[in-house]
XYZ file of C-alpha atoms in Angstrom:
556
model
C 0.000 0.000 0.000
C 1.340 3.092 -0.967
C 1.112 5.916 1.712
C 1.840 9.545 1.188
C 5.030 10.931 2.927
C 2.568 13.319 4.785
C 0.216 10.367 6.244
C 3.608 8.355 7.117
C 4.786 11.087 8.882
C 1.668 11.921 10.707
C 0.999 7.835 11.717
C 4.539 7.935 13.241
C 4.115 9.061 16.346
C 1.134 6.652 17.418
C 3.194 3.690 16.470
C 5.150 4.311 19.514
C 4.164 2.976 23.006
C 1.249 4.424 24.825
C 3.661 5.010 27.947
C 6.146 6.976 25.814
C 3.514 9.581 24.079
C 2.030 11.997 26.074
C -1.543 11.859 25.648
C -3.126 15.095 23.391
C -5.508 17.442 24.529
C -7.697 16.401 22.281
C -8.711 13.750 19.888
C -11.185 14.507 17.370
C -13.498 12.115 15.575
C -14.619 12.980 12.644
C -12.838 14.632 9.404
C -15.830 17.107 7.955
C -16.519 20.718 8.309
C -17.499 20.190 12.207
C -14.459 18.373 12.971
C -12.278 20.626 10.723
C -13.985 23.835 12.596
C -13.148 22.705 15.617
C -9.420 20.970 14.942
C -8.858 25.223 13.950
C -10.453 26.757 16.774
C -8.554 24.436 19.081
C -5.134 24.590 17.435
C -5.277 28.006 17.335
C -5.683 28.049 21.451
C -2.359 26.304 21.427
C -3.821 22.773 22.265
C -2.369 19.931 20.862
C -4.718 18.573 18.568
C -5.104 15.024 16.503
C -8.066 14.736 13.994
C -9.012 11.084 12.482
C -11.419 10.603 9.775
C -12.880 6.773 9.123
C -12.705 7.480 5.814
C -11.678 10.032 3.550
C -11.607 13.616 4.921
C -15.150 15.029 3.848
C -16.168 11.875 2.971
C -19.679 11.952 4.707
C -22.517 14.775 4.614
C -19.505 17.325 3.716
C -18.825 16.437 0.446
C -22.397 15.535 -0.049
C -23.852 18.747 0.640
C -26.441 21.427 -1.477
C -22.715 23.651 -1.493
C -24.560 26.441 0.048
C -23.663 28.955 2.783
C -26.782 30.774 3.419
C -28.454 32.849 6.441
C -31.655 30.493 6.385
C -34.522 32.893 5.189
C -37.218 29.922 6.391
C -35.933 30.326 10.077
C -37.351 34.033 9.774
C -40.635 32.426 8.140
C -40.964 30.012 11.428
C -39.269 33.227 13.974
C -35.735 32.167 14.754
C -34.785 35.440 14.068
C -31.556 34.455 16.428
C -30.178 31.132 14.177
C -30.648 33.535 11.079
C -28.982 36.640 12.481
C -26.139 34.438 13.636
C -25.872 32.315 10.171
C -26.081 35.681 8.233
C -22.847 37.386 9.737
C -20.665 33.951 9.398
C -21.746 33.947 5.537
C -20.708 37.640 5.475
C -17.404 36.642 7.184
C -16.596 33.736 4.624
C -17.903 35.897 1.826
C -15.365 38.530 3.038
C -12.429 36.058 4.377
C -12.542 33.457 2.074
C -13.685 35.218 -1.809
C -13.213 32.684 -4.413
C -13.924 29.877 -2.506
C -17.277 31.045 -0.667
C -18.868 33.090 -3.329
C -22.082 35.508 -3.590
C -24.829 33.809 -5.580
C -28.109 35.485 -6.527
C -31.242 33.617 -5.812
C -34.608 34.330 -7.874
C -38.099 33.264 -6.655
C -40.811 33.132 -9.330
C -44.130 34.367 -8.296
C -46.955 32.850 -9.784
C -51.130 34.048 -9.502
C -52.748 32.155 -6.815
C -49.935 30.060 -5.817
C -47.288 30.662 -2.448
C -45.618 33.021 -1.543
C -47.154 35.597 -2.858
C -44.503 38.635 -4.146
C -45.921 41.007 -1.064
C -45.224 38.180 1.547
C -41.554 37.503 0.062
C -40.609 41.125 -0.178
C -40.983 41.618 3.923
C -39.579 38.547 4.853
C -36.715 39.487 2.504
C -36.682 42.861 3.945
C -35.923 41.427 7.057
C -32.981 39.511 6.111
C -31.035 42.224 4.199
C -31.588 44.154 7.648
C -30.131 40.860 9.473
C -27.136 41.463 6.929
C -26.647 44.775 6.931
C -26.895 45.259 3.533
C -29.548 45.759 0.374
C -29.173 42.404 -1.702
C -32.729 42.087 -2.851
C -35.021 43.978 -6.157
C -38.090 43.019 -7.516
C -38.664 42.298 -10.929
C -41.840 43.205 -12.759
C -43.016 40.993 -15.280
C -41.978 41.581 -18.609
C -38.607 43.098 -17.425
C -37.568 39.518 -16.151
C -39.189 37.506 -19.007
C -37.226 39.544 -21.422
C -34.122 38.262 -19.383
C -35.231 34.967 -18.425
C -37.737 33.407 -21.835
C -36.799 29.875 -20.509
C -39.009 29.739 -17.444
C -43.160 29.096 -17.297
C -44.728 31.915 -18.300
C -48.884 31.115 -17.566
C -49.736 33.438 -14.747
C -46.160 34.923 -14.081
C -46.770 37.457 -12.065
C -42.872 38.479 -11.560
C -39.666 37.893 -9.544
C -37.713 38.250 -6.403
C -33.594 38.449 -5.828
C -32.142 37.885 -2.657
C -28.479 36.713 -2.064
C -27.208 34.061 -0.358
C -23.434 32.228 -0.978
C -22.142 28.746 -2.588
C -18.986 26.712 -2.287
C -17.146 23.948 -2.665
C -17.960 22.031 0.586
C -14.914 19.494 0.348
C -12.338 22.067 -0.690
C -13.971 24.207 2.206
C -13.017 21.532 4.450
C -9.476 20.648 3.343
C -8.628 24.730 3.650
C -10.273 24.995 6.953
C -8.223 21.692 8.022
C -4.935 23.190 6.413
C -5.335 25.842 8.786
C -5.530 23.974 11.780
C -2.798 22.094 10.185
C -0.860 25.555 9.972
C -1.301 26.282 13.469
C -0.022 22.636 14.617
C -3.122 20.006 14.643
C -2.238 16.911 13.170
C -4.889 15.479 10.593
C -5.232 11.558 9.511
C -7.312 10.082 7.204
C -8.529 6.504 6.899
C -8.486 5.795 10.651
C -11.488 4.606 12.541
C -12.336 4.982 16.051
C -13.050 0.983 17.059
C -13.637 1.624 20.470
C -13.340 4.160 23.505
C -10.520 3.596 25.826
C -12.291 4.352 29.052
C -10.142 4.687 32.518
C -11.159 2.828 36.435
C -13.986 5.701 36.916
C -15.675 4.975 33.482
C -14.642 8.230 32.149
C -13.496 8.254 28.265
C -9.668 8.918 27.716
C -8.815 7.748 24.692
C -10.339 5.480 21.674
C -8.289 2.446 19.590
C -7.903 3.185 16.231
C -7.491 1.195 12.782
C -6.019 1.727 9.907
C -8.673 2.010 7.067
C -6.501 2.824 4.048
C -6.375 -0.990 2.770
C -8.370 -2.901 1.198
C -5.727 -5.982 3.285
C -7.293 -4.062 6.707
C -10.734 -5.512 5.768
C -8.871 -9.211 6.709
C -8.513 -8.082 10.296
C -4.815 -7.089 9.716
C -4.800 -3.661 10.032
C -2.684 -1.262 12.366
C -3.877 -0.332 15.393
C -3.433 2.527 17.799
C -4.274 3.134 21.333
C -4.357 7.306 21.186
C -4.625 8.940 24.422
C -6.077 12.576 25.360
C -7.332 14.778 28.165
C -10.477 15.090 26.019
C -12.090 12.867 23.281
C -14.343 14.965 20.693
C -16.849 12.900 18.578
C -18.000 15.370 15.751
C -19.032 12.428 13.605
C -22.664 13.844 12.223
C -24.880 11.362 11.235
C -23.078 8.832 13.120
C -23.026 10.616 16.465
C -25.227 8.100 18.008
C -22.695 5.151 17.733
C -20.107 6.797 20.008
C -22.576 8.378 22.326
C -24.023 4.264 22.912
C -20.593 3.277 23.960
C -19.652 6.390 26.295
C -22.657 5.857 28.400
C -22.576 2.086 28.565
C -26.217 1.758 27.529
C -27.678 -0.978 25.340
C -29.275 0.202 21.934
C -32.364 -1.229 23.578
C -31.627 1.057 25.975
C -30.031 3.768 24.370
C -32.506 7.272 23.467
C -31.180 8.102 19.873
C -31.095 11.598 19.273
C -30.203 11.279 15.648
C -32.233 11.435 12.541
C -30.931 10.640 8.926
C -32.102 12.336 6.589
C -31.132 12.021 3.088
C -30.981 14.978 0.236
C -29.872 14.375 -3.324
C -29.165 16.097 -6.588
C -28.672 15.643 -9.983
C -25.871 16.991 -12.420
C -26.854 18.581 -16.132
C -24.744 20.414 -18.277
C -24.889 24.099 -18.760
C -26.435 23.721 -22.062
C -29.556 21.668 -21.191
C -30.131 24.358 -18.958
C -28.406 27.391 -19.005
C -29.132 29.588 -15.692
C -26.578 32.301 -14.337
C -28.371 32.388 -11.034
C -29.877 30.037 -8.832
C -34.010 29.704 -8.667
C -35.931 28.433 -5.400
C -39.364 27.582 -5.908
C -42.215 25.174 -4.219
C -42.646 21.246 -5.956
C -45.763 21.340 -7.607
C -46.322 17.584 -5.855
C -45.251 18.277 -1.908
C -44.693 22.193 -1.973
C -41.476 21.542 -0.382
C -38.647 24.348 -1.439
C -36.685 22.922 -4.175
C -33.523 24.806 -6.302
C -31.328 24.544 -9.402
C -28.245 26.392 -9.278
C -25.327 26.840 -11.280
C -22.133 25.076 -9.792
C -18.734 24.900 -11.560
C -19.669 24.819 -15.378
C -22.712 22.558 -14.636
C -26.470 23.189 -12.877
C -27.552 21.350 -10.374
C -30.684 20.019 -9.385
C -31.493 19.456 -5.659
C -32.958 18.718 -3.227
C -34.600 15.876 -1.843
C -35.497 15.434 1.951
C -36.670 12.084 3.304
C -35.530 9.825 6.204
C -32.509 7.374 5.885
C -32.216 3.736 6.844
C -30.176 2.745 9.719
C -26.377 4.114 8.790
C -23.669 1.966 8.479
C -20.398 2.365 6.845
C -20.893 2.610 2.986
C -21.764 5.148 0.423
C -25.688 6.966 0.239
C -26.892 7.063 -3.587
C -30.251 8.137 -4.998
C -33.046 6.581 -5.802
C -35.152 6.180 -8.908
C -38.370 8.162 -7.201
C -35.946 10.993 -5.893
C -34.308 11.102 -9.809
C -38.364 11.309 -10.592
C -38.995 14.134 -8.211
C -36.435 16.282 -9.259
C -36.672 16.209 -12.699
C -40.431 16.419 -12.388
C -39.745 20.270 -10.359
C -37.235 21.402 -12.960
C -39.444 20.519 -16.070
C -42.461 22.516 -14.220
C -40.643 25.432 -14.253
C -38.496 25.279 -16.845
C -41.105 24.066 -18.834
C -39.446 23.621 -22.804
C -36.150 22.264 -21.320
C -37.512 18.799 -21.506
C -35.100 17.585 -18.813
C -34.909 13.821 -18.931
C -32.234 10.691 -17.168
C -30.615 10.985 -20.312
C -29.539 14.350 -19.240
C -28.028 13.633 -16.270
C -24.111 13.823 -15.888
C -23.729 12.780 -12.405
C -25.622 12.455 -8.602
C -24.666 12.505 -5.615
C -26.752 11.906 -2.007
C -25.783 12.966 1.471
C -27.367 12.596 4.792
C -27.618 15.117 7.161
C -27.440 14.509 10.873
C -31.190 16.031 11.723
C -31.559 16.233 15.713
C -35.467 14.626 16.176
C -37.271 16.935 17.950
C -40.113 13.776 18.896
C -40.437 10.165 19.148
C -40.636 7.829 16.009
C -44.610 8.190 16.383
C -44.434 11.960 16.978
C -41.993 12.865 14.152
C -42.603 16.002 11.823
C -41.652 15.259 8.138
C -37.510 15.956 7.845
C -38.057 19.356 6.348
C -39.867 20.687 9.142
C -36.997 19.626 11.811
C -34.885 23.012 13.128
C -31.449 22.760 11.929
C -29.928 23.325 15.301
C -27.227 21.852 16.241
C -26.670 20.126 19.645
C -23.642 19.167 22.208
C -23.541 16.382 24.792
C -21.214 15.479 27.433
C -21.112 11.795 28.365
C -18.711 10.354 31.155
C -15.551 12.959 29.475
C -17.053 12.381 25.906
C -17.888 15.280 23.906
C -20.426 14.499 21.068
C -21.539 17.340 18.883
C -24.146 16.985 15.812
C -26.438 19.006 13.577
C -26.551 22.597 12.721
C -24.945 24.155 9.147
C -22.203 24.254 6.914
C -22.769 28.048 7.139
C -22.189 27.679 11.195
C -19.198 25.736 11.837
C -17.188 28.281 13.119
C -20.428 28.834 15.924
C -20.660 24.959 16.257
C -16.593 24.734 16.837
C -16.801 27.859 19.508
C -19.557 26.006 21.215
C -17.598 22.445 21.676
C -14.936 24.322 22.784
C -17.134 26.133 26.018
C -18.412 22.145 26.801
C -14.525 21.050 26.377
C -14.242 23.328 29.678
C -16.008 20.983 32.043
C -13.369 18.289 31.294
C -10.167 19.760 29.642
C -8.681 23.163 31.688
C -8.642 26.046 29.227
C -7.529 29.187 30.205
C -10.943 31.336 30.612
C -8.404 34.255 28.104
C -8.631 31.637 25.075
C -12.599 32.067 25.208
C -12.650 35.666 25.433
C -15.538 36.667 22.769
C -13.271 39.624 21.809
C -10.473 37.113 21.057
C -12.997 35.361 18.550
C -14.450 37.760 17.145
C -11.679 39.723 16.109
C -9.349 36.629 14.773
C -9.750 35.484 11.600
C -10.633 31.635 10.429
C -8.619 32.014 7.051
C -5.462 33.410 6.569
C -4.679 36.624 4.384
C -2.042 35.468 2.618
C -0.609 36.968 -0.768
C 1.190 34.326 -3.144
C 4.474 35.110 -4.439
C 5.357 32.533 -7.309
C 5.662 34.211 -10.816
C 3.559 32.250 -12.131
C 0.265 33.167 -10.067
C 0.675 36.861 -12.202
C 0.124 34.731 -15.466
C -3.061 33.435 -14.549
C -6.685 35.031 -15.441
C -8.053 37.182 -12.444
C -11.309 34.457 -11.970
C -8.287 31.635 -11.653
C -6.643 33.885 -9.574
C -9.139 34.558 -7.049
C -10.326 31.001 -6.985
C -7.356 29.660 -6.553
C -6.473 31.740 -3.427
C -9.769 30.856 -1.707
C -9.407 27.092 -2.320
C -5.755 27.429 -1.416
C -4.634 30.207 0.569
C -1.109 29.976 2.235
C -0.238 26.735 -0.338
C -0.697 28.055 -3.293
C 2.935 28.798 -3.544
C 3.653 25.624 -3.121
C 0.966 24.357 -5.689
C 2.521 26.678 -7.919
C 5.945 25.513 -7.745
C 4.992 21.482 -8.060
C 2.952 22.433 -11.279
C 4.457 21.042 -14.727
C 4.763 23.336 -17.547
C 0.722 22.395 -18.991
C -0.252 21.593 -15.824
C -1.378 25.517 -15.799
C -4.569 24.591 -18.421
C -7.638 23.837 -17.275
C -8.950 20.034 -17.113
C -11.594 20.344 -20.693
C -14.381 22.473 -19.935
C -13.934 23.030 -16.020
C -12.787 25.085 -13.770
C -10.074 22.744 -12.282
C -6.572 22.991 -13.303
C -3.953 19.961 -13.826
C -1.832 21.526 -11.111
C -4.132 21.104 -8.487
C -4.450 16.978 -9.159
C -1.225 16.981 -8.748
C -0.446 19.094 -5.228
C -3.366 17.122 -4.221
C -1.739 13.783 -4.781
C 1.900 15.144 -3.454
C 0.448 17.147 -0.217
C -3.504 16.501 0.844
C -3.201 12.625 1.952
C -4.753 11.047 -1.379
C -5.334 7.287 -0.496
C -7.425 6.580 -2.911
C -8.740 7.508 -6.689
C -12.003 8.536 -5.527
C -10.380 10.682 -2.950
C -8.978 12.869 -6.110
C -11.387 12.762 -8.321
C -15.003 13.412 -5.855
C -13.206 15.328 -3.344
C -9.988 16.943 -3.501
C -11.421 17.999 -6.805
C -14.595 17.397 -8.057
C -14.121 16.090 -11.414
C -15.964 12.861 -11.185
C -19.249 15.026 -10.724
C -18.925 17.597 -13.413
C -17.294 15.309 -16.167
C -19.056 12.461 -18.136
C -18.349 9.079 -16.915
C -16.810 10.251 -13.871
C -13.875 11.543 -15.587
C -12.739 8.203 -16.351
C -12.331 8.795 -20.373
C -9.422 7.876 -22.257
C -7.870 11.475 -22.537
C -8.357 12.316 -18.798
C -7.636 9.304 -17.738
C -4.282 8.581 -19.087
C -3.229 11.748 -17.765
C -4.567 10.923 -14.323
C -2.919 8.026 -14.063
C 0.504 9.929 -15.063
C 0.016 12.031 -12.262
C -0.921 9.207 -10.137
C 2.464 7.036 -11.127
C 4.668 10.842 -10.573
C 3.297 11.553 -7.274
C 1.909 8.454 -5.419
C 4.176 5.825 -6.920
C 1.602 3.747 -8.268
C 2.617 1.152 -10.904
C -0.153 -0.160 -13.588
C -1.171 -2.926 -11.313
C -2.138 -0.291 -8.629
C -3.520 2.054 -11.256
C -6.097 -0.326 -12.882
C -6.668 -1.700 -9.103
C -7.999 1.601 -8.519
C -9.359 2.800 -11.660
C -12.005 -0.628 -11.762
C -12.773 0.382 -7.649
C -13.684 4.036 -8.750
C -15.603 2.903 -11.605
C -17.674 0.741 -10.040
C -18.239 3.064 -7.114
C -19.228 6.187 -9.377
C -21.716 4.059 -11.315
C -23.296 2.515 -8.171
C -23.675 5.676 -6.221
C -22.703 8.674 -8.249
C -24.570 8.229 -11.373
C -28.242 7.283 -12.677
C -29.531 4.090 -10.491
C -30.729 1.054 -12.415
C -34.088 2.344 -13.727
């Protein structure tokens, strides 16, 4: 198995003995945005951090996400004028901090005669959330003025449109540059190793976990590594799978044990730009369920999304979508987009995520998984520290919060938690590159590459090959960053590269697995990971069959 230099390095120090390594401050389980977030905030305290990740680093809901960073204008609708307030000024921050990676979208909500909202109800509530943000994002558009923009939409009983703002992103590369800043500041971050079990001390209090080595396929044969890691406090900021770690803190049976978490699965669909071109994204109600629905443009491509129903039972493999979600979505885009004709044919790629819903009621009591708040919540049990729910748009909030419940079991200085302290720090790094060959770029490629990079992009732009400066066919990716990806961001795996460190295998037909792309791939693959053709096809046939299974069109 072939392990980057970075991962080796990293693994190192838990191969020695337990009584030669003095335990960390904290252990962190779980490699998404929640895990990240708080792997920054804690690093940047001057606590000695270690984040693991099962799998691949954004492998779960964070990857799998609507790529959105938005205030939440439906928690105004229901009066959380609090959870919107707070979810407006961290967009505004990321907008700000992290341009080019977080980036300001316009949003457009058709209004139709006799159906909901009508334009007089939408233009309060959105007068309200500019005043939330501080600023004037929304305009009305009368009729004929928008159809003479916009001829692609229905048209039978228009009445007009509203703008509002909001932010999208890349939710994996939002991860890896939130987790290269912790990184920066001295966390150490490993992929590909699972928490087994909790070490727990005499008292029953959690002080550790055991942890295996995921990376092989060999480790599925029971002869993995494994590491008994250590630390004054044990973090579990594993999302949907909170519940699993929670059951073995407290000691309780799963007859016996109350779950707290709900699955709930949304999914999308991928067409190109051409089937239907949009510049900005639409929200509108599904003429079945009147659920808000949205198609948005997203690197090159328009999405399609989302759905909202309860998950099965997790376990440990991949979410994909279903023939009646395909069904639903395409049904919402054809209704408004009536003469685009959208059909499976059209689809380039899916991709499903669950999200880690806190149930508000029993199984008998349950609201549908729309109408559960967003919230996030933190438990303590016996020195464990579990934290799920709440939004991509709140992690810095979510992180700040796990810290304040760290308190009760690890001793921070009361000065680290100082809100001035917060407030006034940044979560990204203002960084300038240096490397000639930044100033030869186009300003878009520029400023994208800054956001999804920051502080490395020196460093991305001094491993990149003379072509590896041109863009990857019709997207926004460049060669150079497949290949600092493979050399620096602990690439274990094909599908690692190609659904999260970039996101090629959504936006490109057949996953990006055609004979052009691929050969160069598996160049890059060979320079910087050492794998020889054995290795190469090995993983080529694994992504293959994975993108088909869960990231494309299910068997109809």
């Amino acid at each position: 198995m072939t392990q980057t230099k970075q991962r080796q390095q990293a693994l190192a120090p838990l191969s020695c003995g337990s009584s030669q390594v003095k335990p960390w401050d904290m252990l962190i389980i779980g490699g998404g945005i929640t895990g990240a977030g708080i792997a920054r905030e804690a690093a940047r305290r001057g606590l000695a951090v270690l984040l693991i990740e099962q799998k691949d680093f954004a492998w779960g809901t964070s990857s799998r996400s609507s790529k959105m960073v938005h205030g939440g204008l439906r928690y105004i609708a229901s009066g959380d004028y609090k959870t919107t307030l707070l979810s407006v000024r961290e967009r505004e921050r990321m907008l700000s901090e992290a341009s080019g990676l977080v980036n300001e979208m316009h949003y457009i909500m058709p209004h139709y005669k006799g159906k909901f909202p009508p334009p007089w109800i939408f233009k309060i509530l959105l007068r309200v959330y500019d005043g939330l943000a501080g600023k004037r994002y929304s305009k009305y558009f009368k009729k004929d003025a928008f159809l003479s923009l916009n001829p692609n939409i229905k048209q039978d009983k228009f009445l007009g449109a509203s703008q509002f703002s909001d932010a999208v992103t890349d939710d994996s590369r939002l991860v890896m540059r939130v987790l290269a800043e912790a990184i920066h500041d001295g966390a150490q971050a490993i992929n590909y190793l699972k928490a087994e079990t909790l070490i727990t001390n005499e008292q029953g209090l959690v002080v550790g976990a055991t942890l295996k080595d995921t990376s092989s396929e060999d480790n599925a044969h029971n002869n993995a590594q494994s590491y008994d890691v250590y630390a004054k406090v044990v973090v579990s900021a594993t999302g949907a799978w909170a519940d699993t770690l929670r059951m073995q803190a407290s000691k309780q049976t799963e007859q016996s044990f109350h779950k707290q978490i709900r699955p709930s699965r949304g999914s999308h669909l991928v067409v190109s730009k051409e089937r239907l071109p949009i510049e900005q994204a639409y929200t509108f109600l599904h003429p079945v369920d009147k659920r808000a629905v949205f198609v948005f443009p997203w690197e090159n491509r328009t999405v399609l999304g989302t759905t909202d129903l309860d998950h099965p039972p997790l376990d440990d493999s991949e979410v994909g979508i279903t023939n009646e979600e395909v069904d639903y979505l395409l049904t919402a885009t054809n209704e408004l987009f009536n003469d685009a004709k959208l059909n499976r044919e059209d689809v380039i790629s899916t991709w499903a995520g669950v999200r880690p819903l806190i149930s508000e009621g029993g199984d008998g009591k349950r609201v549908s998984p729309s109408k559960e708040k967003r919230d996030h919540s933190v438990w303590l049990d016996n020195n464990l520290v579990t934290v799920s729910g709440g939004k991509l748009t709140t992690f810095r909030l979510i992180a700040l919060d796990v810290l304040k419940k760290c308190r009760e079991v690890l001793a921070l200085d009361k000065s680290v938690m100082q809100n001035q302290t917060i407030n006034d720090d940044h979560v990204f790094s203002d960084t300038a590159p240096t490397n000639p060959k930044f100033f030869t770029l186009p300003k878009a490629l520029q400023q994208r590459l800054q956001g999804f990079y920051g502080r490395q992009l020196d460093t991305l732009l001094e491993l990149a090959h003379e072509d590896d400066l041109a863009y990857v066919t019709d997207s926004n990716t460049i060669w150079a960053e497949i290949r600092f990806a493979a050399r620096h961001e602990q690439v274990i795996h094909l599908d690692d590269l190609l659904l999260r460190r970039t996101r090629l295998g959504l936006i490109l037909p057949h996953g990006a697995m055609t004979p052009l792309i691929s050969a160069r791939l598996k160049q890059i693959c060979q320079q910087e990971l050492g794998w020889d053709e054995q290795k190469w096809q090995q993983e080529a046939q694994l992504y293959q069959k994975l993108w088909q299974r869960y990231y494309y069109l299910p068997a109809a």
